[in-house]
PDB file of C-alpha atoms in Angstrom:
ATOM      1  CA  PHE Q1048     110.622  99.555  98.810  1.00 58.00           C
ATOM      2  CA  VAL Q1049     109.924  96.258 100.614  1.00 64.00           C
ATOM      3  CA  PRO Q1050     112.566  93.546 100.079  1.00 71.00           C
ATOM      4  CA  PRO Q1051     111.101  90.419  98.432  1.00 76.00           C
ATOM      5  CA  ASP Q1052     110.489  87.496 100.774  1.00 77.00           C
ATOM      6  CA  LEU Q1053     112.563  84.790  99.074  1.00 84.00           C
ATOM      7  CA  GLY Q1054     113.395  82.810 102.187  1.00 85.00           C
ATOM      8  CA  PRO Q1055     114.842  80.649 103.499  1.00 92.00           C
ATOM      9  CA  LYS Q1056     111.693  79.094 104.962  1.00 93.00           C
ATOM     10  CA  MET Q1057     111.229  75.983 107.097  1.00 94.00           C
ATOM     11  CA  TYR Q1058     108.378  73.497 106.728  1.00 93.00           C
ATOM     12  CA  CYS Q1059     107.261  70.882 109.255  1.00 94.00           C
ATOM     13  CA  ALA Q1060     104.540  68.432 108.165  1.00 91.00           C
ATOM     14  CA  TYR Q1061     102.946  65.098 109.034  1.00 93.00           C
ATOM     15  CA  GLY Q1062     102.822  62.127 106.729  1.00 93.00           C
ATOM     16  CA  SER Q1063      99.927  61.572 104.310  1.00 93.00           C
ATOM     17  CA  SER Q1064      98.931  59.586 101.223  1.00 92.00           C
ATOM     18  CA  ASP Q1065      98.625  60.395  97.515  1.00 92.00           C
ATOM     19  CA  GLY Q1066      96.382  57.414  96.702  1.00 90.00           C
ATOM     20  CA  GLU Q1067      92.598  57.360  96.441  1.00 89.00           C
ATOM     21  CA  GLY Q1068      91.127  59.228  99.386  1.00 90.00           C
ATOM     22  CA  GLY Q1069      94.459  60.860 100.213  1.00 91.00           C
ATOM     23  CA  VAL Q1070      94.838  64.575 100.761  1.00 93.00           C
ATOM     24  CA  GLY Q1071      98.582  64.968 100.247  1.00 95.00           C
ATOM     25  CA  THR Q1072     100.673  67.591 102.029  1.00 95.00           C
ATOM     26  CA  THR Q1073     100.815  70.629  99.715  1.00 95.00           C
ATOM     27  CA  ASN Q1074      98.082  71.228  97.138  1.00 96.00           C
ATOM     28  CA  LEU Q1075      98.757  71.964  93.488  1.00 96.00           C
ATOM     29  CA  HIS Q1076     100.108  75.511  93.056  1.00 96.00           C
ATOM     30  CA  CYS Q1077     102.714  77.693  91.338  1.00 95.00           C
ATOM     31  CA  ASP Q1078     105.523  79.492  93.129  1.00 93.00           C
ATOM     32  CA  MET Q1079     106.326  83.096  92.233  1.00 90.00           C
ATOM     33  CA  ALA Q1080     109.884  82.141  91.186  1.00 94.00           C
ATOM     34  CA  ASP Q1081     112.250  79.202  90.992  1.00 97.00           C
ATOM     35  CA  ALA Q1082     112.485  77.199  94.189  1.00 96.00           C
ATOM     36  CA  VAL Q1083     114.801  74.680  95.821  1.00 97.00           C
ATOM     37  CA  ASN Q1084     113.534  72.399  98.599  1.00 97.00           C
ATOM     38  CA  ILE Q1085     115.811  70.327 100.839  1.00 97.00           C
ATOM     39  CA  MET Q1086     114.561  67.615 103.187  1.00 96.00           C
ATOM     40  CA  ALA Q1087     116.517  67.951 106.406  1.00 94.00           C
ATOM     41  CA  TYR Q1088     114.962  65.228 108.538  1.00 94.00           C
ATOM     42  CA  ALA Q1089     112.635  62.222 108.504  1.00 94.00           C
ATOM     43  CA  PRO Q1090     112.010  59.705 111.344  1.00 93.00           C
ATOM     44  CA  PRO Q1091     114.666  56.937 111.390  1.00 91.00           C
ATOM     45  CA  GLU Q1092     111.963  54.327 112.139  1.00 91.00           C
ATOM     46  CA  PHE Q1093     110.162  55.197 108.905  1.00 93.00           C
ATOM     47  CA  LEU Q1094     113.387  55.090 106.891  1.00 91.00           C
ATOM     48  CA  ARG Q1095     114.248  51.674 108.320  1.00 89.00           C
ATOM     49  CA  GLU Q1096     110.767  50.390 107.527  1.00 89.00           C
ATOM     50  CA  ARG Q1097     111.074  51.525 103.908  1.00 89.00           C
ATOM     51  CA  GLY Q1098     114.600  50.190 103.617  1.00 87.00           C
ATOM     52  CA  ILE Q1099     116.081  53.629 103.024  1.00 88.00           C
ATOM     53  CA  GLU Q1100     119.708  54.169 103.936  1.00 84.00           C
ATOM     54  CA  VAL Q1101     120.584  57.740 104.841  1.00 81.00           C
ATOM     55  CA  PRO Q1102     124.120  58.327 106.170  1.00 75.00           C
ATOM     56  CA  GLY Q1103     123.984  60.239 109.421  1.00 67.00           C
ATOM     57  CA  ILE Q1104     120.383  59.221 110.185  1.00 62.00           C
ATOM     58  CA  TRP Q1105     120.163  55.474 109.740  1.00 55.00           C
ATOM     59  CA  THR Q1106     122.223  52.936 107.815  1.00 54.00           C
ATOM     60  CA  ARG Q1107     121.357  49.303 107.153  1.00 51.00           C
ATOM     61  CA  GLY Q1108     122.900  47.098 109.848  1.00 49.00           C
ATOM     62  CA  ASP Q1109     122.559  49.656 112.639  1.00 48.00           C
ATOM     63  CA  ASP Q1110     120.245  49.064 115.571  1.00 47.00           C
ATOM     64  CA  SER Q1111     116.816  50.642 115.496  1.00 43.00           C
ATOM     65  CA  PRO Q1112     116.797  53.935 117.413  1.00 43.00           C
ATOM     66  CA  SER Q1113     113.529  53.053 119.146  1.00 41.00           C
ATOM     67  CA  SER Q1114     114.443  49.603 120.441  1.00 37.00           C
ATOM     68  CA  SER Q1115     117.536  47.472 119.987  1.00 34.00           C
ATOM     69  CA  THR Q1116     115.498  44.236 120.243  1.00 32.00           C
ATOM     70  CA  THR Q1117     112.806  45.157 117.686  1.00 32.00           C
ATOM     71  CA  THR Q1118     113.216  43.808 114.162  1.00 35.00           C
ATOM     72  CA  VAL Q1119     111.722  45.973 111.427  1.00 39.00           C
ATOM     73  CA  VAL Q1120     111.061  44.410 108.050  1.00 40.00           C
ATOM     74  CA  ALA Q1121     111.254  46.742 105.072  1.00 44.00           C
ATOM     75  CA  ASN Q1122     108.047  47.215 103.094  1.00 48.00           C
ATOM     76  CA  THR Q1123     109.105  46.580  99.510  1.00 50.00           C
ATOM     77  CA  ASP Q1124     105.703  47.504  98.058  1.00 62.00           C
ATOM     78  CA  ALA Q1125     105.873  51.119  99.260  1.00 71.00           C
ATOM     79  CA  PRO Q1126     108.138  53.582  97.450  1.00 83.00           C
ATOM     80  CA  ALA Q1127     111.566  53.986  99.039  1.00 88.00           C
ATOM     81  CA  ALA Q1128     111.104  57.694  99.718  1.00 93.00           C
ATOM     82  CA  ALA Q1129     109.970  60.035 102.455  1.00 95.00           C
ATOM     83  CA  ALA Q1130     108.156  62.401 100.050  1.00 96.00           C
ATOM     84  CA  VAL Q1131     107.033  62.562  96.440  1.00 96.00           C
ATOM     85  CA  TRP Q1132     106.762  65.575  94.115  1.00 97.00           C
ATOM     86  CA  ASP Q1133     104.504  65.861  91.029  1.00 97.00           C
ATOM     87  CA  ILE Q1134     105.700  68.675  88.740  1.00 97.00           C
ATOM     88  CA  TYR Q1135     103.763  69.687  85.603  1.00 97.00           C
ATOM     89  CA  PRO Q1136     105.365  71.758  82.801  1.00 96.00           C
ATOM     90  CA  PRO Q1137     104.012  75.218  81.904  1.00 95.00           C
ATOM     91  CA  GLU Q1138     102.390  73.797  78.763  1.00 95.00           C
ATOM     92  CA  ALA Q1139      99.887  71.903  80.924  1.00 95.00           C
ATOM     93  CA  MET Q1140      98.685  74.946  82.902  1.00 94.00           C
ATOM     94  CA  SER Q1141      95.611  75.752  80.786  1.00 92.00           C
ATOM     95  CA  ASP Q1142      94.436  72.131  80.659  1.00 94.00           C
ATOM     96  CA  LEU Q1143      95.032  71.739  84.396  1.00 94.00           C
ATOM     97  CA  ARG Q1144      92.726  74.703  85.038  1.00 92.00           C
ATOM     98  CA  LYS Q1145      89.988  73.146  82.912  1.00 91.00           C
ATOM     99  CA  PHE Q1146      90.382  69.735  84.526  1.00 94.00           C
ATOM    100  CA  ILE Q1147      90.314  71.067  88.090  1.00 93.00           C
ATOM    101  CA  GLY Q1148      87.309  73.278  87.323  1.00 88.00           C
ATOM    102  CA  GLU Q1149      85.391  70.290  85.984  1.00 88.00           C
ATOM    103  CA  SER Q1150      86.430  68.095  88.910  1.00 86.00           C
ATOM    104  CA  VAL Q1151      85.290  70.514  91.628  1.00 80.00           C
ATOM    105  CA  GLY Q1152      82.141  71.626  89.786  1.00 72.00           C
ATOM    106  CA  LYS Q1153      83.421  75.136  88.952  1.00 67.00           C
ATOM    107  CA  PRO Q1154      84.082  75.234  85.196  1.00 66.00           C
ATOM    108  CA  TYR Q1155      86.955  77.560  84.367  1.00 62.00           C
ATOM    109  CA  SER Q1156      87.089  79.751  81.274  1.00 58.00           C
ATOM    110  CA  ALA Q1157      90.009  81.911  80.189  1.00 55.00           C
ATOM    111  CA  GLU Q1158      87.524  84.495  78.843  1.00 52.00           C
ATOM    112  CA  CYS Q1159      85.964  84.905  82.279  1.00 52.00           C
ATOM    113  CA  SER Q1160      86.658  88.367  83.713  1.00 49.00           C
ATOM    114  CA  GLY Q1161      85.305  90.970  86.076  1.00 47.00           C
ATOM    115  CA  LEU Q1162      83.317  89.923  89.148  1.00 46.00           C
ATOM    116  CA  ALA Q1163      82.957  86.348  87.950  1.00 50.00           C
ATOM    117  CA  ALA Q1164      86.718  85.925  87.665  1.00 51.00           C
ATOM    118  CA  ALA Q1165      87.240  87.551  91.074  1.00 52.00           C
ATOM    119  CA  LYS Q1166      84.704  85.189  92.632  1.00 60.00           C
ATOM    120  CA  LEU Q1167      86.084  82.013  91.079  1.00 66.00           C
ATOM    121  CA  GLY Q1168      89.735  82.987  91.284  1.00 79.00           C
ATOM    122  CA  ASP Q1169      92.250  80.712  89.627  1.00 87.00           C
ATOM    123  CA  PRO Q1170      91.996  76.893  90.016  1.00 90.00           C
ATOM    124  CA  ILE Q1171      95.786  76.629  90.434  1.00 93.00           C
ATOM    125  CA  HIS Q1172      96.578  79.838  92.301  1.00 92.00           C
ATOM    126  CA  ASN Q1173      93.719  79.152  94.733  1.00 91.00           C
ATOM    127  CA  GLN Q1174      95.754  76.139  95.950  1.00 92.00           C
ATOM    128  CA  GLU Q1175      92.656  74.179  96.946  1.00 91.00           C
ATOM    129  CA  THR Q1176      93.081  70.906  95.026  1.00 93.00           C
ATOM    130  CA  PHE Q1177      95.397  67.931  95.403  1.00 96.00           C
ATOM    131  CA  LEU Q1178      95.519  65.513  92.460  1.00 96.00           C
ATOM    132  CA  THR Q1179      95.362  61.964  93.789  1.00 95.00           C
ATOM    133  CA  LEU Q1180      96.546  58.970  91.802  1.00 94.00           C
ATOM    134  CA  PRO Q1181      93.136  58.341  90.128  1.00 94.00           C
ATOM    135  CA  MET Q1182      92.831  62.024  89.221  1.00 95.00           C
ATOM    136  CA  ARG Q1183      96.305  62.130  87.709  1.00 95.00           C
ATOM    137  CA  ARG Q1184      95.527  59.096  85.573  1.00 95.00           C
ATOM    138  CA  GLN Q1185      92.277  60.660  84.388  1.00 95.00           C
ATOM    139  CA  PHE Q1186      94.033  63.920  83.535  1.00 96.00           C
ATOM    140  CA  PHE Q1187      96.640  62.055  81.475  1.00 96.00           C
ATOM    141  CA  GLU Q1188      94.025  60.062  79.587  1.00 95.00           C
ATOM    142  CA  THR Q1189      91.991  63.196  78.816  1.00 94.00           C
ATOM    143  CA  TYR Q1190      94.647  65.793  77.988  1.00 94.00           C
ATOM    144  CA  ARG Q1191      97.750  63.613  77.442  1.00 93.00           C
ATOM    145  CA  HIS Q1192      99.915  65.622  79.859  1.00 94.00           C
ATOM    146  CA  SER Q1193     102.261  63.697  82.114  1.00 92.00           C
ATOM    147  CA  CYS Q1194     104.038  65.014  85.175  1.00 94.00           C
ATOM    148  CA  TYR Q1195     107.591  64.645  86.424  1.00 96.00           C
ATOM    149  CA  ARG Q1196     107.451  62.452  89.534  1.00 96.00           C
ATOM    150  CA  ILE Q1197     110.388  62.915  91.898  1.00 96.00           C
ATOM    151  CA  TYR Q1198     111.006  60.965  95.110  1.00 96.00           C
ATOM    152  CA  GLN Q1199     112.809  62.670  97.969  1.00 96.00           C
ATOM    153  CA  ILE Q1200     114.672  61.396 101.018  1.00 94.00           C
ATOM    154  CA  PRO Q1201     116.599  63.332 103.705  1.00 94.00           C
ATOM    155  CA  GLY Q1202     119.502  65.160 102.123  1.00 93.00           C
ATOM    156  CA  ASP Q1203     117.878  65.447  98.662  1.00 95.00           C
ATOM    157  CA  ALA Q1204     117.289  68.846  97.043  1.00 96.00           C
ATOM    158  CA  VAL Q1205     114.421  69.253  94.588  1.00 97.00           C
ATOM    159  CA  PHE Q1206     114.537  72.164  92.134  1.00 97.00           C
ATOM    160  CA  VAL Q1207     111.204  73.456  90.812  1.00 97.00           C
ATOM    161  CA  PRO Q1208     111.424  75.832  87.811  1.00 96.00           C
ATOM    162  CA  ALA Q1209     109.250  78.939  87.789  1.00 96.00           C
ATOM    163  CA  GLY Q1210     105.962  78.512  85.933  1.00 95.00           C
ATOM    164  CA  CYS Q1211     105.589  74.813  86.782  1.00 97.00           C
ATOM    165  CA  ALA Q1212     102.547  73.688  88.783  1.00 97.00           C
ATOM    166  CA  HIS Q1213     103.527  71.183  91.468  1.00 97.00           C
ATOM    167  CA  GLN Q1214     102.233  69.373  94.541  1.00 97.00           C
ATOM    168  CA  VAL Q1215     103.909  67.468  97.397  1.00 97.00           C
ATOM    169  CA  CYS Q1216     102.966  64.478  99.488  1.00 96.00           C
ATOM    170  CA  ASN Q1217     105.061  63.507 102.504  1.00 96.00           C
ATOM    171  CA  TYR Q1218     104.907  59.804 103.288  1.00 95.00           C
ATOM    172  CA  SER Q1219     106.151  60.523 106.810  1.00 94.00           C
ATOM    173  CA  SER Q1220     106.703  63.424 109.142  1.00 95.00           C
ATOM    174  CA  ALA Q1221     109.513  65.575 107.821  1.00 95.00           C
ATOM    175  CA  VAL Q1222     111.356  68.857 108.222  1.00 96.00           C
ATOM    176  CA  LYS Q1223     112.273  70.769 105.091  1.00 97.00           C
ATOM    177  CA  VAL Q1224     114.007  74.029 104.181  1.00 97.00           C
ATOM    178  CA  ALA Q1225     113.039  75.952 101.024  1.00 96.00           C
ATOM    179  CA  MET Q1226     114.451  78.961  99.210  1.00 95.00           C
ATOM    180  CA  ASP Q1227     113.134  80.944  96.234  1.00 94.00           C
ATOM    181  CA  PHE Q1228     115.386  82.522  93.617  1.00 93.00           C
ATOM    182  CA  VAL Q1229     115.194  84.056  90.142  1.00 94.00           C
ATOM    183  CA  SER Q1230     117.203  82.356  87.412  1.00 94.00           C
ATOM    184  CA  PRO Q1231     117.958  84.159  84.128  1.00 93.00           C
ATOM    185  CA  GLU Q1232     116.378  81.324  82.145  1.00 94.00           C
ATOM    186  CA  ARG Q1233     112.978  81.681  83.865  1.00 95.00           C
ATOM    187  CA  VAL Q1234     112.592  85.473  84.067  1.00 95.00           C
ATOM    188  CA  GLU Q1235     109.835  85.451  81.456  1.00 95.00           C
ATOM    189  CA  HIS Q1236     107.835  82.883  83.447  1.00 95.00           C
ATOM    190  CA  CYS Q1237     108.235  84.994  86.604  1.00 95.00           C
ATOM    191  CA  ARG Q1238     106.896  88.001  84.729  1.00 94.00           C
ATOM    192  CA  ARG Q1239     103.908  86.008  83.480  1.00 94.00           C
ATOM    193  CA  LEU Q1240     103.091  84.745  86.980  1.00 93.00           C
ATOM    194  CA  THR Q1241     103.334  88.275  88.380  1.00 91.00           C
ATOM    195  CA  GLY Q1242     100.718  89.384  85.830  1.00 91.00           C
ATOM    196  CA  GLU Q1243      98.447  86.475  86.745  1.00 90.00           C
ATOM    197  CA  PHE Q1244      98.695  87.256  90.460  1.00 90.00           C
ATOM    198  CA  ARG Q1245      97.888  90.923  89.766  1.00 86.00           C
ATOM    199  CA  GLN Q1246      94.589  89.956  88.077  1.00 84.00           C
ATOM    200  CA  LEU Q1247      93.359  88.147  91.182  1.00 85.00           C
ATOM    201  CA  ASP Q1248      90.994  89.738  93.642  1.00 81.00           C
ATOM    202  CA  SER Q1249      92.654  92.145  96.066  1.00 82.00           C
ATOM    203  CA  ARG Q1250      91.603  89.902  98.960  1.00 83.00           C
ATOM    204  CA  HIS Q1251      93.283  86.872  97.409  1.00 84.00           C
ATOM    205  CA  PRO Q1252      96.406  85.771  99.342  1.00 80.00           C
ATOM    206  CA  ARG Q1253      98.425  85.627  96.107  1.00 84.00           C
ATOM    207  CA  SER Q1254      97.425  89.056  94.796  1.00 83.00           C
ATOM    208  CA  ARG Q1255     100.319  90.883  96.474  1.00 83.00           C
ATOM    209  CA  ASP Q1256     103.540  91.324  94.502  1.00 85.00           C
ATOM    210  CA  LEU Q1257     105.869  89.615  96.961  1.00 84.00           C
ATOM    211  CA  LEU Q1258     108.552  88.936  94.350  1.00 89.00           C
ATOM    212  CA  GLN Q1259     108.966  92.498  92.975  1.00 88.00           C
ATOM    213  CA  LEU Q1260     110.655  91.275  89.824  1.00 91.00           C
ATOM    214  CA  GLY Q1261     111.145  94.813  88.504  1.00 88.00           C
ATOM    215  CA  ASN Q1262     113.216  95.827  91.532  1.00 87.00           C
ATOM    216  CA  ILE Q1263     115.262  92.627  91.362  1.00 88.00           C
ATOM    217  CA  LEU Q1264     116.135  93.192  87.694  1.00 88.00           C
ATOM    218  CA  TRP Q1265     116.820  96.906  88.251  1.00 86.00           C
ATOM    219  CA  TRP Q1266     119.313  96.342  91.052  1.00 82.00           C
ATOM    220  CA  THR Q1267     120.836  93.398  89.199  1.00 83.00           C
ATOM    221  CA  PHE Q1268     121.729  95.608  86.228  1.00 82.00           C
ATOM    222  CA  ALA Q1269     122.526  98.657  88.347  1.00 77.00           C
ATOM    223  CA  GLY Q1270     124.938  96.618  90.446  1.00 69.00           C
ATOM    224  CA  GLN Q1271     127.048  95.899  87.352  1.00 63.00           C
ATOM    225  CA  GLN Q1272     127.851  99.592  86.838  1.00 60.00           C
ATOM    226  CA  PRO Q1273     131.051 100.925  88.464  1.00 57.00           C
ATOM    227  CA  THR Q1274     130.367 103.234  91.359  1.00 60.00           C
ATOM    228  CA  PRO Q1275     132.038 106.690  91.129  1.00 61.00           C
ATOM    229  CA  LYS Q1276     134.748 107.396  93.666  1.00 62.00           C
ATOM    230  CA  GLN Q1277     133.715 109.836  96.359  1.00 61.00           C
ATOM    231  CA  PRO Q1278     136.235 112.412  97.626  1.00 62.00           C
ATOM    232  CA  ALA Q1279     137.694 111.670 101.028  1.00 63.00           C
ATOM    233  CA  LEU Q1280     136.048 113.619 103.822  1.00 56.00           C
ATOM    234  CA  SER Q1281     137.982 115.395 106.511  1.00 59.00           C
ATOM    235  CA  ASP Q1282     137.185 115.002 110.180  1.00 57.00           C
ATOM    236  CA  SER Q1283     135.196 118.245 110.187  1.00 57.00           C
ATOM    237  CA  ASP Q1284     133.259 117.346 107.023  1.00 53.00           C
ATOM    238  CA  SER Q1285     132.354 113.899 108.274  1.00 55.00           C
ATOM    239  CA  GLU Q1286     130.339 115.453 111.090  1.00 56.00           C
ATOM    240  CA  ASP Q1287     128.416 117.817 108.804  1.00 61.00           C
ATOM    241  CA  GLU Q1288     125.061 117.199 107.242  1.00 64.00           C
ATOM    242  CA  PRO Q1289     124.927 116.362 103.471  1.00 68.00           C
ATOM    243  CA  TRP Q1290     123.666 119.845 102.570  1.00 66.00           C
ATOM    244  CA  GLN Q1291     126.510 121.428 104.547  1.00 72.00           C
ATOM    245  CA  ARG Q1292     129.118 119.339 102.734  1.00 71.00           C
ATOM    246  CA  GLN Q1293     127.555 120.290  99.401  1.00 73.00           C
ATOM    247  CA  ARG Q1294     127.749 123.988 100.265  1.00 75.00           C
ATOM    248  CA  LYS Q1295     131.414 123.653 101.255  1.00 74.00           C
ATOM    249  CA  GLN Q1296     132.258 121.913  98.005  1.00 74.00           C
ATOM    250  CA  LYS Q1297     130.594 124.735  96.017  1.00 73.00           C
ATOM    251  CA  ALA Q1298     132.528 127.328  97.999  1.00 75.00           C
ATOM    252  CA  LYS Q1299     135.821 125.547  97.282  1.00 71.00           C
ATOM    253  CA  SER Q1300     135.107 125.251  93.564  1.00 69.00           C
ATOM    254  CA  GLY Q1301     134.201 128.969  93.378  1.00 63.00           C
ATOM    255  CA  SER Q1302     130.818 128.406  91.786  1.00 55.00           C
ATOM    256  CA  ARG Q1303     128.290 130.589  93.540  1.00 56.00           C
ATOM    257  CA  PRO Q1304     124.789 131.405  92.433  1.00 54.00           C
ATOM    258  CA  LYS Q1305     124.329 134.758  90.687  1.00 58.00           C
ATOM    259  CA  LYS Q1306     122.395 137.352  92.648  1.00 58.00           C
ATOM    260  CA  GLN Q1307     119.297 138.720  90.980  1.00 58.00           C
ATOM    261  CA  PRO Q1308     118.627 142.516  91.079  1.00 59.00           C
ATOM    262  CA  LYS Q1309     116.119 143.505  93.708  1.00 59.00           C
ATOM    263  CA  LYS Q1310     112.933 145.190  92.575  1.00 56.00           C
ATOM    264  CA  SER Q1311     111.175 147.678  94.818  1.00 51.00           C
ATOM    265  CA  ALA Q1312     107.487 148.521  94.853  1.00 50.00           C
ATOM    266  CA  THR Q1313     108.122 152.082  93.478  1.00 50.00           C
ATOM    267  CA  GLY Q1314     109.730 150.800  90.312  1.00 48.00           C
ATOM    268  CA  SER Q1315     113.306 151.783  91.179  1.00 46.00           C
ATOM    269  CA  GLY Q1316     114.440 148.658  89.475  1.00 47.00           C
ATOM    270  CA  SER Q1317     113.099 149.862  86.130  1.00 47.00           C
ATOM    271  CA  VAL Q1318     114.713 153.284  86.647  1.00 46.00           C
ATOM    272  CA  SER Q1319     118.091 151.780  87.411  1.00 47.00           C
ATOM    273  CA  LYS Q1320     117.713 149.588  84.374  1.00 48.00           C
ATOM    274  CA  ALA Q1321     116.980 152.636  82.224  1.00 46.00           C
ATOM    275  CA  ASN Q1322     120.013 154.437  83.680  1.00 50.00           C
ATOM    276  CA  ASN Q1323     122.172 151.472  82.851  1.00 50.00           C
ATOM    277  CA  VAL Q1324     120.894 151.494  79.285  1.00 46.00           C
ATOM    278  CA  SER Q1325     121.507 155.244  78.895  1.00 48.00           C
ATOM    279  CA  SER Q1326     124.996 154.983  80.304  1.00 48.00           C
ATOM    280  CA  LYS Q1327     125.688 152.110  77.971  1.00 48.00           C
ATOM    281  CA  ASP Q1328     124.442 154.127  75.008  1.00 49.00           C
ATOM    282  CA  SER Q1329     126.614 157.061  76.031  1.00 47.00           C
ATOM    283  CA  LYS Q1330     129.656 154.847  76.089  1.00 47.00           C
ATOM    284  CA  THR Q1331     128.917 153.461  72.679  1.00 48.00           C
ATOM    285  CA  ARG Q1332     128.195 156.927  71.209  1.00 48.00           C
ATOM    286  CA  SER Q1333     131.112 158.785  72.827  1.00 46.00           C
ATOM    287  CA  PRO Q1334     133.527 158.521  69.838  1.00 51.00           C
ATOM    288  CA  SER Q1335     131.074 160.136  67.385  1.00 51.00           C
ATOM    289  CA  LEU Q1336     130.201 162.904  69.860  1.00 46.00           C
ATOM    290  CA  LEU Q1337     133.837 163.820  70.383  1.00 47.00           C
ATOM    291  CA  SER Q1338     134.464 163.875  66.660  1.00 53.00           C
ATOM    292  CA  SER Q1339     131.517 166.226  66.061  1.00 50.00           C
ATOM    293  CA  LEU Q1340     132.653 168.578  68.829  1.00 45.00           C
ATOM    294  CA  SER Q1341     136.176 168.668  67.506  1.00 49.00           C
ATOM    295  CA  SER Q1342     134.985 169.458  63.989  1.00 51.00           C
ATOM    296  CA  SER Q1343     132.745 172.314  65.166  1.00 48.00           C
ATOM    297  CA  PHE Q1344     135.565 173.698  67.281  1.00 46.00           C
ATOM    298  CA  SER Q1345     137.929 173.771  64.303  1.00 46.00           C
ATOM    299  CA  ILE Q1346     135.352 175.625  62.207  1.00 43.00           C
ATOM    300  CA  GLU Q1347     134.868 178.378  64.816  1.00 44.00           C
ATOM    301  CA  GLU Q1348     138.593 178.763  65.199  1.00 44.00           C
ATOM    302  CA  GLN Q1349     138.971 179.138  61.464  1.00 46.00           C
ATOM    303  CA  ASP Q1350     136.264 181.854  61.417  1.00 46.00           C
ATOM    304  CA  ASP Q1351     138.102 183.707  64.135  1.00 46.00           C
ATOM    305  CA  ASP Q1352     141.266 183.731  62.081  1.00 47.00           C
ATOM    306  CA  ASP Q1353     139.395 185.104  59.103  1.00 47.00           C
ATOM    307  CA  ASP Q1354     137.983 187.959  61.188  1.00 47.00           C
ATOM    308  CA  ASP Q1355     141.388 188.789  62.462  1.00 46.00           C
ATOM    309  CA  ASP Q1356     142.702 188.977  58.960  1.00 46.00           C
ATOM    310  CA  VAL Q1357     139.913 191.281  57.850  1.00 42.00           C
ATOM    311  CA  SER Q1358     140.414 193.668  60.730  1.00 42.00           C
ATOM    312  CA  GLY Q1359     144.064 193.972  60.083  1.00 44.00           C
ATOM    313  CA  GLY Q1360     145.154 191.481  62.661  1.00 47.00           C
ATOM    314  CA  GLY Q1361     146.347 191.873  66.182  1.00 48.00           C
ATOM    315  CA  GLY Q1362     142.910 192.556  67.713  1.00 50.00           C
ATOM    316  CA  SER Q1363     142.148 191.949  71.371  1.00 49.00           C
ATOM    317  CA  SER Q1364     139.427 189.728  72.795  1.00 47.00           C
ATOM    318  CA  ASP Q1365     137.222 192.755  73.467  1.00 49.00           C
ATOM    319  CA  ASP Q1366     137.540 193.800  69.851  1.00 50.00           C
ATOM    320  CA  PHE Q1367     136.564 190.305  68.833  1.00 43.00           C
ATOM    321  CA  LEU Q1368     133.453 190.488  70.944  1.00 43.00           C
ATOM    322  CA  LEU Q1369     132.534 193.882  69.541  1.00 44.00           C
ATOM    323  CA  LYS Q1370     132.985 192.642  66.044  1.00 46.00           C
ATOM    324  CA  THR Q1371     130.772 189.684  66.745  1.00 45.00           C
ATOM    325  CA  VAL Q1372     128.065 191.875  68.236  1.00 44.00           C
ATOM    326  CA  SER Q1373     128.167 194.332  65.362  1.00 46.00           C
ATOM    327  CA  ASN Q1374     127.987 191.516  62.863  1.00 47.00           C
ATOM    328  CA  ASP Q1375     124.985 190.022  64.608  1.00 48.00           C
ATOM    329  CA  GLN Q1376     123.240 193.341  64.607  1.00 46.00           C
TER     330      GLN Q1376
END
């Protein structure tokens, strides 16, 4: 198990332009989960030029940090921001893929699969295209999808929901801190993105499952279950290995494994088993055997009495034997 890399992460970038001929700062892409991005710093000279007041960095009326004698006039035509974000909803993803494929000369088709799909990749997940102002206007006129445009200054936090394609253009050098997270409302979009990343070529930088949504959900639900209380360990038990503690607990509870009868090569085990069966049968048959012996004994005794009566009674044991011999003869 490798913990997911959710951040925090720090970004340092130069300024750029989002107009015609501009390249922006971060190309159009989709994050693996929800994200929050905070701008921590922008040059005070740039903020003063744009007429942006940021407490703690520069406030209107203060002297310029670079020179106390230099007068900077704010440019009212430029947007009063240090960065701009263009965020497209998930409903525009399929049309964005078609538009980017047509723009770069690599038509994209959702039915494309196999080696062709691995070679082309995904127009959004490849993160190779930045939509300039003319391209965004053309995309809106063709597919009627508009984006959410958000301006950012130092101290602002921008939240990007999972499943939304977005791009960033810094108007000046800036330092930012970002953090990914999984919100309950966007779990389904995270699952969909994980499936899309899995279909990419194995050499693609986005093919690895860095989020591990299954593990996150498993430990989220498992963490809600109460943990059973473990018995307190003594000083001697605390130094033992886990298997030693388990053996001691079994010995205390009195539950020991039953020993199996040993079997020798000569078959003594089968003989002992037969002896056990015979002894068991003898125990079960002992009442009937005793009753039969007692009945036969009573019959012989009765015969002896009859012989005594016939002989006149009072005969000795020798006489009885003689009588029995003579009778047999």
